[in-house]
């Protein structure tokens, strides 16, 4: 009974949202008296979304397992912070989270839109109403048929990580805030107001750049410290579909800077705002419709919303294309003096082009299964595709970002540039020489490293120059570029010069891994507070000794074997120990194990073994007993040609007790015995252990093995630069965000003042009478 | 400024062209086991995991297992040098991407797909499916 408020809230959000959009339409048609109603309806919409989220969160916290969503993603044993994060563990919840942030951001949008309020809010709302409609169809408040389950299925153990608690929230803030530039861009096209939107939406674009970037890094760091394959980026569709919108947002941010500074290049930003938003929708379609299910590590369940996602994507892409095409000639362009090729404007345009081209190419690779399905066998690109394409793009971006620090809007001559770049070229050369000294020979890596060091130093000097002028607040872009240089240097070195070794460490036997000595000491048993771990003593070349504790444990709920690496971060190199396999060792075994598939005959030393069928004690299982009797029907045909039908018992316990197999004599061979070692009902197979049947006793002898731990030891040089460079980049982004937020506030106040004066004297347009609307806006620029 | 746009357009087109070439070069098709046996390049195959066949060879540092085609019942041995995915044992199907060499797929990458419901329910379902009265 307690789910109906949730269902009502979602429907309430849909209806009030539609009503709000309708009312804004009326406002736009001249009914300004309806403006308070439109705003009230928006508040009602936002309230409904917040209430729906609150109800879902309450149901999760109260363990209402009769709600399908609660049952699928949460369980009683989850600590509070993971229980909290089950909200966005499934598709419905994460859609709701997206709308949640969207509804809150909308409260700022209507206040900053001023003269554009009606058109902006209509578009802004519509970017979320499609998702709300999906939630009405695929409600997170669906009930399971009775009886109420005692406990839920639980959260995927891989997601039970602090990083995964915050990662999706940060991500969806980024997704939601990108709706703002999109809405303003469409409104600008609609109302032909070509410049006012840039100043007001630049902070939102920067917010997306910051949050999406942070979310991507968090995901990467989580992969690095949890999954144990030694990397932070795998070019999986899920990763790509957050990277591509980020690249387009970076392009948009640069385009907006350009338009703000030069008061032209309007078309670029209108296109970029639409494209960036479209990539989010396309990514949502790719990852949530199930179309890539066979091509991604992450399994996406097809909820049957593919049609809806396609419709949403299609309508927004169509809207963007139609609006831009329709207004193309009306968008004012500045045909002015010719700018030299080596000018900041051109560098910006080139940078934007590279961002877009790279984004499109990554999107192409990610969409490979869809595209190839059209013409036959679905295929996927190898990860080398991404390496091959990002390398030249990374080089170009680094080069451009390095040059932009010392090329002004007016342009520079090559000679001036070379003079100002001299120090940075030396820095690049030094970095390359050092890398050569360490044995780096790969040309692409060396070129990238040179360019990265060059770009970082060029921009560092630009930051110093700004700081010297007392204008550090305006150095955000340069600082971000310093970070990009550092980060890409780290990516190149840690990626291309990692040393990987695979070893099996026998217990208490020191083994050399590079210049360190590793000794597997013992298994540290798990407790309620900590997971079971492997204790490995590491003696480094410098004589230091420490203990590494890579975790290896069975998830109590799902029985999955989880393995987390141990990472020892040094100033230069990370030593990364990923456990692969723990062998507890076993005493010698006498017997010969034979696997029989149902209905097939296997010949062992002349005797045929046919596995006919299983019979399980079904009644006992229905009673919920912890013990199952499995009867295996076999037909044995000894060399003498006789045929023996026999049934062998196997008692299987669902708790931890060992199984109890019955031992029978093998007919036809004196002294030979057989028993069931394992049953595999899923694939219809049984494993028999035979003794005394082989002519050669060696066939029935399995030697004892020593307790051992197999590990993969990776040395990652300079990976700290990846994280460090990222922080610097984000610091630059935050500086820019602060500066641009201030400008946006002033722009909003200014727009409000213009709006008021226009309202006060409605008969006289601000720039003079009798001019058509579009030429008026040209003049105002 | 026009010149700048022309350079940008040329750069974009060149990069997209380069991307397309790389795309065609690295495309790996989804193949059946039989097709995979005949191919030389990198392929991907999908099948169910034969849970009895899963071994870790501590001397070669290598995971090996058999994939079973649920439709034909055909088998494909796979080896993989790399971290065993956490949910490996629960896999309802596994995608192996790699080359066919010496009678097996040498996988560079594994994609593991897991059931949404966990073990307990699976075991019961499997047992009731093989209950008495049902002929094989």
PDB file of C-alpha atoms in Angstrom, chain A residues 561-669:
ATOM      1  CA  UNK A 561      35.226 -15.035  -5.761  1.00  0.00           C
ATOM      2  CA  UNK A 562      36.380 -11.463  -5.401  1.00  0.00           C
ATOM      3  CA  UNK A 563      40.004 -10.439  -5.830  1.00  0.00           C
ATOM      4  CA  UNK A 564      41.264  -6.905  -5.162  1.00  0.00           C
ATOM      5  CA  UNK A 565      44.863  -5.943  -5.828  1.00  0.00           C
ATOM      6  CA  UNK A 566      47.208  -4.452  -3.309  1.00  0.00           C
ATOM      7  CA  UNK A 567      48.730  -1.189  -4.515  1.00  0.00           C
ATOM      8  CA  UNK A 568      51.863   0.286  -3.001  1.00  0.00           C
ATOM      9  CA  UNK A 569      52.147   3.783  -4.396  1.00  0.00           C
ATOM     10  CA  UNK A 570      55.649   5.133  -4.526  1.00  0.00           C
ATOM     11  CA  UNK A 571      56.682   8.589  -5.671  1.00  0.00           C
ATOM     12  CA  UNK A 572      57.698   7.246  -9.062  1.00  0.00           C
ATOM     13  CA  UNK A 573      56.188   3.795  -9.452  1.00  0.00           C
ATOM     14  CA  UNK A 574      53.168   1.902  -8.216  1.00  0.00           C
ATOM     15  CA  UNK A 575      53.774  -1.719  -7.294  1.00  0.00           C
ATOM     16  CA  UNK A 576      50.541  -3.463  -8.091  1.00  0.00           C
ATOM     17  CA  UNK A 577      50.002  -7.020  -6.852  1.00  0.00           C
ATOM     18  CA  UNK A 578      46.862  -8.654  -8.201  1.00  0.00           C
ATOM     19  CA  UNK A 579      46.014 -12.103  -6.838  1.00  0.00           C
ATOM     20  CA  UNK A 580      45.019 -14.576  -9.547  1.00  0.00           C
ATOM     21  CA  UNK A 581      44.618 -17.941  -7.924  1.00  0.00           C
ATOM     22  CA  UNK A 582      45.014 -19.408  -4.479  1.00  0.00           C
ATOM     23  CA  UNK A 583      45.808 -23.088  -4.334  1.00  0.00           C
ATOM     24  CA  UNK A 584      45.408 -24.445  -0.803  1.00  0.00           C
ATOM     25  CA  UNK A 585      47.511 -27.429  -1.810  1.00  0.00           C
ATOM     26  CA  UNK A 586      46.266 -30.981  -1.651  1.00  0.00           C
ATOM     27  CA  UNK A 587      47.606 -34.328  -0.566  1.00  0.00           C
ATOM     28  CA  UNK A 588      48.164 -36.918  -3.235  1.00  0.00           C
ATOM     29  CA  UNK A 589      45.014 -38.363  -4.733  1.00  0.00           C
ATOM     30  CA  UNK A 590      44.465 -41.922  -5.890  1.00  0.00           C
ATOM     31  CA  UNK A 591      41.865 -42.253  -8.583  1.00  0.00           C
ATOM     32  CA  UNK A 592      40.936 -41.325 -12.073  1.00  0.00           C
ATOM     33  CA  UNK A 593      38.305 -38.655 -12.643  1.00  0.00           C
ATOM     34  CA  UNK A 594      35.973 -39.048 -15.587  1.00  0.00           C
ATOM     35  CA  UNK A 595      33.453 -36.505 -16.686  1.00  0.00           C
ATOM     36  CA  UNK A 596      30.339 -37.938 -18.333  1.00  0.00           C
ATOM     37  CA  UNK A 597      27.828 -35.884 -20.271  1.00  0.00           C
ATOM     38  CA  UNK A 598      24.245 -37.042 -20.263  1.00  0.00           C
ATOM     39  CA  UNK A 599      23.474 -39.727 -22.843  1.00  0.00           C
ATOM     40  CA  UNK A 600      27.050 -40.230 -23.971  1.00  0.00           C
ATOM     41  CA  UNK A 601      29.300 -43.230 -23.450  1.00  0.00           C
ATOM     42  CA  UNK A 602      32.913 -42.936 -22.352  1.00  0.00           C
ATOM     43  CA  UNK A 603      35.273 -45.844 -22.684  1.00  0.00           C
ATOM     44  CA  UNK A 604      37.763 -46.365 -19.841  1.00  0.00           C
ATOM     45  CA  UNK A 605      40.182 -49.269 -20.216  1.00  0.00           C
ATOM     46  CA  UNK A 606      37.629 -51.255 -22.247  1.00  0.00           C
ATOM     47  CA  UNK A 607      34.681 -50.587 -19.970  1.00  0.00           C
ATOM     48  CA  UNK A 608      31.925 -48.317 -21.262  1.00  0.00           C
ATOM     49  CA  UNK A 609      30.326 -45.846 -18.872  1.00  0.00           C
ATOM     50  CA  UNK A 610      27.017 -44.328 -19.954  1.00  0.00           C
ATOM     51  CA  UNK A 611      25.351 -41.639 -17.891  1.00  0.00           C
ATOM     52  CA  UNK A 612      21.604 -41.928 -18.451  1.00  0.00           C
ATOM     53  CA  UNK A 613      19.925 -39.494 -16.081  1.00  0.00           C
ATOM     54  CA  UNK A 614      19.723 -37.848 -12.709  1.00  0.00           C
ATOM     55  CA  UNK A 615      16.973 -38.361 -10.188  1.00  0.00           C
ATOM     56  CA  UNK A 616      16.824 -35.837  -7.431  1.00  0.00           C
ATOM     57  CA  UNK A 617      14.630 -36.137  -4.376  1.00  0.00           C
ATOM     58  CA  UNK A 618      12.322 -33.370  -5.461  1.00  0.00           C
ATOM     59  CA  UNK A 619       9.885 -33.678  -2.607  1.00  0.00           C
ATOM     60  CA  UNK A 620      12.614 -33.087  -0.054  1.00  0.00           C
ATOM     61  CA  UNK A 621      13.694 -30.000  -1.891  1.00  0.00           C
ATOM     62  CA  UNK A 622      10.196 -28.586  -1.971  1.00  0.00           C
ATOM     63  CA  UNK A 623      10.111 -29.021   1.791  1.00  0.00           C
ATOM     64  CA  UNK A 624      13.189 -26.819   1.927  1.00  0.00           C
ATOM     65  CA  UNK A 625      15.476 -29.464   3.367  1.00  0.00           C
ATOM     66  CA  UNK A 626      19.168 -28.782   3.406  1.00  0.00           C
ATOM     67  CA  UNK A 627      20.046 -32.205   2.053  1.00  0.00           C
ATOM     68  CA  UNK A 628      19.410 -33.520  -1.423  1.00  0.00           C
ATOM     69  CA  UNK A 629      19.765 -37.136  -2.497  1.00  0.00           C
ATOM     70  CA  UNK A 630      20.927 -37.336  -6.089  1.00  0.00           C
ATOM     71  CA  UNK A 631      20.492 -40.691  -7.816  1.00  0.00           C
ATOM     72  CA  UNK A 632      22.587 -41.150 -10.930  1.00  0.00           C
ATOM     73  CA  UNK A 633      21.535 -43.816 -13.416  1.00  0.00           C
ATOM     74  CA  UNK A 634      24.468 -45.435 -15.171  1.00  0.00           C
ATOM     75  CA  UNK A 635      24.895 -48.217 -17.673  1.00  0.00           C
ATOM     76  CA  UNK A 636      28.210 -50.070 -17.432  1.00  0.00           C
ATOM     77  CA  UNK A 637      29.366 -52.277 -20.303  1.00  0.00           C
ATOM     78  CA  UNK A 638      32.493 -54.254 -19.324  1.00  0.00           C
ATOM     79  CA  UNK A 639      34.801 -55.779 -22.006  1.00  0.00           C
ATOM     80  CA  UNK A 640      32.942 -59.110 -21.736  1.00  0.00           C
ATOM     81  CA  UNK A 641      29.956 -57.557 -23.537  1.00  0.00           C
ATOM     82  CA  UNK A 642      27.466 -57.727 -20.687  1.00  0.00           C
ATOM     83  CA  UNK A 643      25.364 -54.716 -19.734  1.00  0.00           C
ATOM     84  CA  UNK A 644      24.747 -53.559 -16.172  1.00  0.00           C
ATOM     85  CA  UNK A 645      22.206 -50.868 -15.293  1.00  0.00           C
ATOM     86  CA  UNK A 646      23.006 -49.406 -11.931  1.00  0.00           C
ATOM     87  CA  UNK A 647      22.071 -46.451  -9.785  1.00  0.00           C
ATOM     88  CA  UNK A 648      24.627 -44.733  -7.593  1.00  0.00           C
ATOM     89  CA  UNK A 649      23.777 -42.456  -4.674  1.00  0.00           C
ATOM     90  CA  UNK A 650      25.218 -39.058  -3.885  1.00  0.00           C
ATOM     91  CA  UNK A 651      24.059 -37.050  -0.867  1.00  0.00           C
ATOM     92  CA  UNK A 652      24.510 -33.335  -1.376  1.00  0.00           C
ATOM     93  CA  UNK A 653      24.242 -30.809   1.430  1.00  0.00           C
ATOM     94  CA  UNK A 654      23.194 -27.256   0.749  1.00  0.00           C
ATOM     95  CA  UNK A 655      25.060 -26.095   3.869  1.00  0.00           C
ATOM     96  CA  UNK A 656      28.795 -26.467   4.377  1.00  0.00           C
ATOM     97  CA  UNK A 657      28.969 -30.184   5.123  1.00  0.00           C
ATOM     98  CA  UNK A 658      30.925 -32.270   2.615  1.00  0.00           C
ATOM     99  CA  UNK A 659      28.927 -34.419   0.210  1.00  0.00           C
ATOM    100  CA  UNK A 660      28.551 -38.141   0.950  1.00  0.00           C
ATOM    101  CA  UNK A 661      29.067 -40.296  -2.121  1.00  0.00           C
ATOM    102  CA  UNK A 662      28.225 -44.013  -2.219  1.00  0.00           C
ATOM    103  CA  UNK A 663      31.037 -46.269  -3.427  1.00  0.00           C
ATOM    104  CA  UNK A 664      30.142 -49.178  -5.711  1.00  0.00           C
ATOM    105  CA  UNK A 665      32.166 -51.907  -7.396  1.00  0.00           C
ATOM    106  CA  UNK A 666      32.589 -51.546 -11.160  1.00  0.00           C
ATOM    107  CA  UNK A 667      31.007 -54.642 -12.702  1.00  0.00           C
ATOM    108  CA  UNK A 668      33.376 -56.772 -14.795  1.00  0.00           C
ATOM    109  CA  UNK A 669      36.641 -55.499 -13.306  1.00  0.00           C
TER     110      UNK A 669
END
